Short mmCIF file of C-alpha atoms in Angstrom, two decimals:
data_model
loop_
_atom_site.label_atom_id
_atom_site.label_comp_id
_atom_site.label_asym_id
_atom_site.label_seq_id
_atom_site.Cartn_x
_atom_site.Cartn_y
_atom_site.Cartn_z
CA MET B 1 -16.92 -18.11 18.95
CA LYS B 2 -16.08 -17.74 15.26
CA LYS B 3 -13.20 -15.48 14.36
CA LYS B 4 -14.23 -12.58 12.13
CA LYS B 5 -13.08 -13.09 8.56
CA ILE B 6 -10.84 -10.54 6.89
CA LYS B 7 -12.24 -9.19 3.63
CA LEU B 8 -9.98 -9.24 0.61
CA LEU B 9 -11.05 -7.56 -2.63
CA ILE B 10 -9.46 -8.80 -5.86
CA VAL B 11 -9.69 -6.29 -8.71
CA GLU B 12 -8.65 -8.02 -11.93
CA LYS B 13 -9.96 -8.00 -15.50
CA SER B 14 -8.77 -11.54 -16.27
CA ASP B 15 -11.41 -14.07 -15.16
CA ILE B 16 -8.78 -16.80 -14.95
CA ILE B 17 -6.48 -14.86 -12.63
CA ARG B 18 -9.29 -13.36 -10.53
CA GLN B 19 -11.21 -16.59 -10.04
CA GLY B 20 -8.05 -18.67 -9.70
CA LEU B 21 -6.80 -16.46 -6.87
CA SER B 22 -10.21 -16.52 -5.24
CA THR B 23 -10.25 -20.33 -5.34
CA LEU B 24 -6.70 -20.59 -3.97
CA LEU B 25 -7.46 -18.27 -1.08
CA THR B 26 -10.82 -19.78 -0.10
CA ASP B 27 -10.03 -23.44 -0.76
CA LYS B 28 -8.78 -24.04 2.77
CA ASN B 29 -10.87 -25.15 5.75
CA ASN B 30 -11.45 -22.35 8.25
CA THR B 31 -9.74 -19.80 6.02
CA PRO B 32 -9.54 -16.43 7.79
CA ILE B 33 -10.18 -14.63 4.49
CA LEU B 34 -13.45 -13.71 2.81
CA VAL B 35 -12.76 -12.99 -0.86
CA GLU B 36 -14.77 -10.57 -2.98
CA GLN B 37 -14.15 -9.96 -6.67
CA CYS B 38 -14.35 -7.04 -9.06
CA ASN B 39 -13.59 -7.34 -12.78
CA GLY B 40 -12.20 -3.81 -12.91
CA GLU B 41 -14.79 -2.68 -15.44
CA ASN B 42 -17.09 -1.20 -12.82
CA ASP B 43 -16.30 1.89 -10.76
CA ILE B 44 -13.45 0.65 -8.56
CA GLN B 45 -14.08 3.33 -5.95
CA HIS B 46 -17.68 2.06 -5.62
CA SER B 47 -16.48 -1.57 -5.41
CA ILE B 48 -14.06 -0.70 -2.60
CA HIS B 49 -16.77 1.20 -0.68
CA GLN B 50 -19.21 -1.66 -1.15
CA ALA B 51 -16.79 -4.45 -0.15
CA SER B 52 -15.07 -2.48 2.67
CA PRO B 53 -11.99 -4.71 2.37
CA LYS B 54 -9.05 -4.90 4.76
CA ILE B 55 -6.89 -5.98 1.81
CA LEU B 56 -6.98 -4.77 -1.79
CA MET B 57 -5.28 -6.99 -4.38
CA ALA B 58 -4.90 -5.68 -7.94
CA ASN B 59 -2.34 -5.49 -10.70
CA HIS B 60 -0.05 -2.51 -11.17
CA SER B 61 -2.06 -1.02 -14.05
CA VAL B 62 -5.28 -0.99 -11.97
CA PHE B 63 -3.47 0.89 -9.19
CA GLN B 64 -1.92 3.30 -11.72
CA GLU B 65 -5.14 4.00 -13.65
CA ASN B 66 -7.02 4.76 -10.41
CA GLU B 67 -4.06 6.13 -8.44
CA LYS B 68 -5.69 9.16 -6.83
CA ASP B 69 -8.97 7.47 -5.80
CA ILE B 70 -7.37 4.24 -4.60
CA HIS B 71 -4.66 6.05 -2.63
CA LEU B 72 -7.23 8.17 -0.79
CA LEU B 73 -9.35 5.10 0.03
CA ILE B 74 -6.33 3.10 1.21
CA GLU B 75 -5.34 5.89 3.58
CA LYS B 76 -8.88 6.62 4.77
CA HIS B 77 -9.80 2.99 5.49
CA ASP B 78 -6.32 1.71 6.40
CA ILE B 79 -6.38 -0.87 3.59
CA ILE B 80 -3.41 -3.14 2.88
CA SER B 81 -2.39 -2.93 -0.80
CA ILE B 82 -1.05 -5.99 -2.60
CA CYS B 83 0.14 -5.71 -6.19
CA LEU B 84 -0.34 -8.67 -8.52
CA VAL B 85 2.79 -8.94 -10.64
CA TYR B 86 2.57 -11.04 -13.77
CA SER B 87 4.51 -8.97 -16.28
CA PHE B 88 7.81 -7.11 -16.03
CA GLN B 89 7.64 -4.04 -13.81
CA HIS B 90 10.57 -1.83 -12.91
CA PRO B 91 11.40 -2.62 -9.24
CA ASP B 92 11.11 1.09 -8.31
CA SER B 93 7.49 1.11 -9.47
CA LEU B 94 6.62 -1.67 -6.99
CA THR B 95 7.78 0.06 -3.81
CA ASN B 96 4.46 1.83 -3.16
CA TYR B 97 2.66 -1.38 -2.21
CA ASP B 98 2.47 -3.13 1.13
CA GLY B 99 3.09 -6.50 -0.54
CA LEU B 100 3.60 -8.27 -3.85
CA VAL B 101 2.13 -11.50 -5.22
CA PHE B 102 3.75 -13.02 -8.31
CA LEU B 103 1.98 -15.17 -10.91
CA ASN B 104 4.08 -18.22 -10.05
CA ASP B 105 3.59 -17.96 -6.26
CA SER B 106 2.07 -21.03 -4.64
CA ALA B 107 -1.15 -20.83 -2.61
CA LYS B 108 0.94 -21.30 0.54
CA LYS B 109 3.30 -18.44 -0.39
CA ILE B 110 0.37 -16.10 -1.13
CA GLN B 111 -1.23 -17.01 2.20
CA THR B 112 2.10 -16.42 3.98
CA THR B 113 2.46 -13.00 2.30
CA ILE B 114 -1.05 -12.03 3.43
CA ASN B 115 -0.50 -13.30 6.99
CA LYS B 116 2.80 -11.39 7.30
CA LEU B 117 1.15 -8.18 6.11
CA LEU B 118 -1.75 -8.58 8.54
CA LYS B 119 0.65 -9.27 11.41
CA SER B 120 2.84 -6.33 10.42
CA LYS B 121 -0.20 -4.03 10.25
CA ALA B 122 -1.37 -5.14 13.69
CA THR B 123 2.12 -4.55 15.12
CA SER B 124 2.49 -1.13 13.50
CA ASN B 125 -0.81 -0.02 15.05
CA ASN B 126 0.73 -0.57 18.49
CA THR B 127 4.08 1.18 17.96
CA SER B 128 5.51 4.69 17.92
CA HIS B 129 5.03 7.37 15.24
CA ASN B 130 8.29 6.42 13.55
CA GLU B 131 6.99 2.90 12.91
CA HIS B 132 3.81 4.32 11.36
CA LEU B 133 5.82 5.75 8.48
CA THR B 134 6.32 3.35 5.59
CA SER B 135 9.80 2.93 4.14
CA ARG B 136 8.68 5.03 1.15
CA GLU B 137 7.42 7.79 3.47
CA LYS B 138 10.74 7.79 5.34
CA GLU B 139 12.54 8.02 1.99
CA ILE B 140 10.39 11.00 0.96
CA LEU B 141 10.77 12.63 4.38
CA LYS B 142 14.56 12.36 4.07
CA LEU B 143 14.56 13.97 0.61
CA LEU B 144 12.08 16.62 1.74
CA VAL B 145 14.06 17.75 4.77
CA ASN B 146 17.22 17.80 2.63
CA GLY B 147 15.62 20.62 0.62
CA ASN B 148 14.32 18.75 -2.43
CA THR B 149 11.22 20.06 -4.19
CA THR B 150 8.22 17.85 -4.97
CA LYS B 151 9.34 17.64 -8.61
CA GLN B 152 12.91 16.68 -7.61
CA ILE B 153 11.62 13.97 -5.27
CA ALA B 154 9.31 12.62 -8.00
CA THR B 155 12.22 12.50 -10.47
CA THR B 156 14.59 10.86 -7.96
CA LEU B 157 12.08 8.16 -6.96
CA HIS B 158 10.51 7.74 -10.44
CA ILE B 159 6.99 8.47 -9.19
CA SER B 160 4.43 11.14 -10.03
CA THR B 161 4.35 14.53 -8.29
CA HIS B 162 0.79 13.64 -7.21
CA THR B 163 2.12 10.55 -5.39
CA VAL B 164 4.82 12.65 -3.69
CA ASN B 165 2.21 15.20 -2.54
CA ALA B 166 -0.04 12.41 -1.25
CA HIS B 167 2.87 10.91 0.72
CA ARG B 168 3.84 14.34 2.03
CA LYS B 169 0.29 14.98 3.30
CA ASN B 170 0.22 11.54 4.92
CA ILE B 171 3.56 12.13 6.64
CA MET B 172 2.36 15.46 8.05
CA ARG B 173 -0.97 13.94 9.10
CA LYS B 174 0.59 10.88 10.75
CA LEU B 175 3.20 12.91 12.63
CA ASP B 176 0.92 15.92 13.21
CA ILE B 177 3.77 18.19 12.07
CA LYS B 178 2.97 20.90 9.55
CA THR B 179 6.34 22.55 8.84
CA VAL B 180 9.53 21.38 7.14
CA SER B 181 11.58 22.59 10.12
CA GLY B 182 9.40 20.46 12.42
CA LEU B 183 9.82 17.47 10.12
CA THR B 184 13.60 18.04 10.12
CA ILE B 185 13.72 17.94 13.92
CA TYR B 186 11.59 14.79 13.89
CA ALA B 187 13.84 13.15 11.25
CA VAL B 188 16.99 13.90 13.29
CA LEU B 189 15.48 12.71 16.59
CA ASN B 190 14.28 9.48 14.99
CA ASN B 191 17.55 8.75 13.13
CA ILE B 192 16.02 9.14 9.67
CA ILE B 193 18.73 11.70 8.89
CA THR B 194 21.93 12.61 10.71
CA LEU B 195 22.59 16.01 12.23
CA LYS B 196 25.14 16.65 9.44
CA GLU B 197 22.43 16.10 6.81
CA ALA B 198 20.00 18.51 8.50
#
């Protein structure tokens, strides 16, 4: 019985980068990945719906330009986000992604990155609530229960207030906790903050 292939959507304006990545990822015998491509000029939301990928690979500017739509789709369809990095980006701006692929990465390294993310995703689906929170969500939860406003959190983490609100909603949805006091109790019980910090 053939193993079902995992769909990966590459959104990239550069034909060389997009097609080169596609070739690298599909040039292996029995590759577990089915690659689809989008040049980024079409409606990205439509491309994601059409491809229904498990993994979305795009550069930082594509994620930034379509931040709201992509974030909602990633959460709704449990998509793994991989940022293509081929120009300088401040390290803090790259923490919102599940994984990173650099321009000088070998085919083997890219494949390893993808395999680790898939394995990590499968493991996180079988663990407790605390493991469901990403490191960024834990960071935001910690700042939130310490009394920081959305604007203060955005400034501290160098992200937009929209991103903070999206993370906050996801935290509350994942934990099924709707109040800051409830989140504080959760954070203390799960060693995200100490009792002194609460």
